[in-house]
Amino acid sequence: MHRILFLIFTLATFVYAQTPTTTAEPSSTTPLRPIDTAFDVQPDSIPGGCSAAQKNDLSAAFDEMILMKNIISVATGDMSNNVEIPSVGWMFNYLFAIPSTQENHDHGDYRDNTQVDNLLKMWHLMDMIGQHSTGLILQDARGTSRKTRIYCNYGWIKRTKYVIDPTTDDYLKPRRLMNGGEHWYDKVTKIAMPKQTRPELRDPSKSICGAENLAVTHTHFNAITFCSLLWERGLRPSLTMYDPPHQLILLDSYQSFSKIFLHEYAHLVGRSYLGPNVPDVQSADRGAESVGFYACNDLAMDGGAQLALENADSYAVLGVALFLKDCDWRDGSCQSGAYWDDMHERGEAR
């Protein structure tokens, strides 16, 4: 077995069995949960903080998100060693333009070094999430040892067009305009950064969430904000809360906090640490971010593996599809393996 393939396989197998461990100091009032190892969920006593019920939802979402991360890690090893089942392989094909073993065999091809390298990049990103989630990576943009903060609305950030004095968190006197226009200022890190312009934030203009974002990650501030819209939509924290779990036909119908958490985690470790850059990639044809199965599929088919590897929602969609393993989701809908086997025998499966 190729040495790199063996490394991916063995490490992925280890990650699959990994469970988050708690390293924080015990509290006499609040029981520690796996989410507390890597994240400082801000209490509702401060602006932007989370209620106890919101933290419960995020905790359940975190636990399921780690399971999805582990499943992806194992799948990259299986793909590298050409032992994945077709329903898994074709999801990598359609979301990341990495051919399944079945497709390679059908065309008389083999898994070349480029494909293995792309799978290794995916595994590496999942490994970075694993390291962060178990407390092995705890630092902000300035290298200060600090957990990533989680907020449940945008009230924690200060919008300003004037220079802030970090010693007082108030305007510098005499007032002086910020270079480059309006900035966001964070009282914890004492960092000011230019107001986000892409994607364009619609009203409310004072919000880092805008009117449409469910969550936003700011790596400069080492913070994730789960926006008000997320709570207003009544999404399920966990995919297992769908009863039965496979009741919906379309993959994009499964929207959960756990999926959104994996999306934001790809931003956090992809931009902050050693993994690949993982923004929200815009489609050249559509001019919009690639979110959801069909948009991610378009991105992979039109832009290739490199763009897909840089798109946060591609990982989140893959995580949901592999977690809901009773369906073969390769066309974005719930089909049986037998259906696609029959299509393959007829030469119609793609």
XYZ file of N, CA and C in Angstrom, residues 87 325-331 333-343:
57
model
N -22.149 5.056 -2.877
C -22.911 6.218 -2.408
C -22.008 7.269 -1.785
N -26.845 8.142 6.053
C -26.262 7.120 5.177
C -27.279 6.125 4.620
N -28.528 6.172 5.063
C -29.517 5.237 4.536
C -29.966 5.609 3.129
N -29.587 6.783 2.676
C -29.912 7.224 1.318
C -28.628 7.406 0.521
N -28.744 7.222 -0.786
C -27.688 7.596 -1.718
C -28.102 8.948 -2.295
N -27.367 9.999 -1.935
C -27.776 11.377 -2.216
C -27.095 11.958 -3.454
N -26.545 11.137 -4.325
C -25.659 11.656 -5.378
C -26.325 12.637 -6.338
N -27.651 12.593 -6.459
C -28.330 13.575 -7.309
C -29.084 14.610 -6.479
N -31.185 13.927 -4.055
C -32.428 13.387 -3.509
C -32.162 12.018 -2.914
N -33.092 11.572 -2.065
C -32.929 10.300 -1.372
C -33.297 9.155 -2.304
N -32.286 8.406 -2.729
C -32.485 7.223 -3.553
C -31.849 6.030 -2.848
N -32.274 4.847 -3.228
C -31.685 3.639 -2.662
C -30.430 3.253 -3.435
N -29.570 2.477 -2.770
C -28.405 1.966 -3.465
C -28.792 1.072 -4.626
N -29.885 0.305 -4.437
C -30.354 -0.592 -5.502
C -30.769 0.197 -6.745
N -31.365 1.361 -6.543
C -31.759 2.205 -7.676
C -30.547 2.568 -8.521
N -29.477 2.999 -7.843
C -28.291 3.419 -8.589
C -27.527 2.223 -9.141
N -27.577 1.086 -8.455
C -26.954 -0.122 -9.015
C -27.620 -0.498 -10.333
N -28.948 -0.388 -10.354
C -29.682 -0.686 -11.576
C -29.335 0.303 -12.683
N -29.246 1.571 -12.316
C -28.873 2.590 -13.286
C -27.471 2.348 -13.817
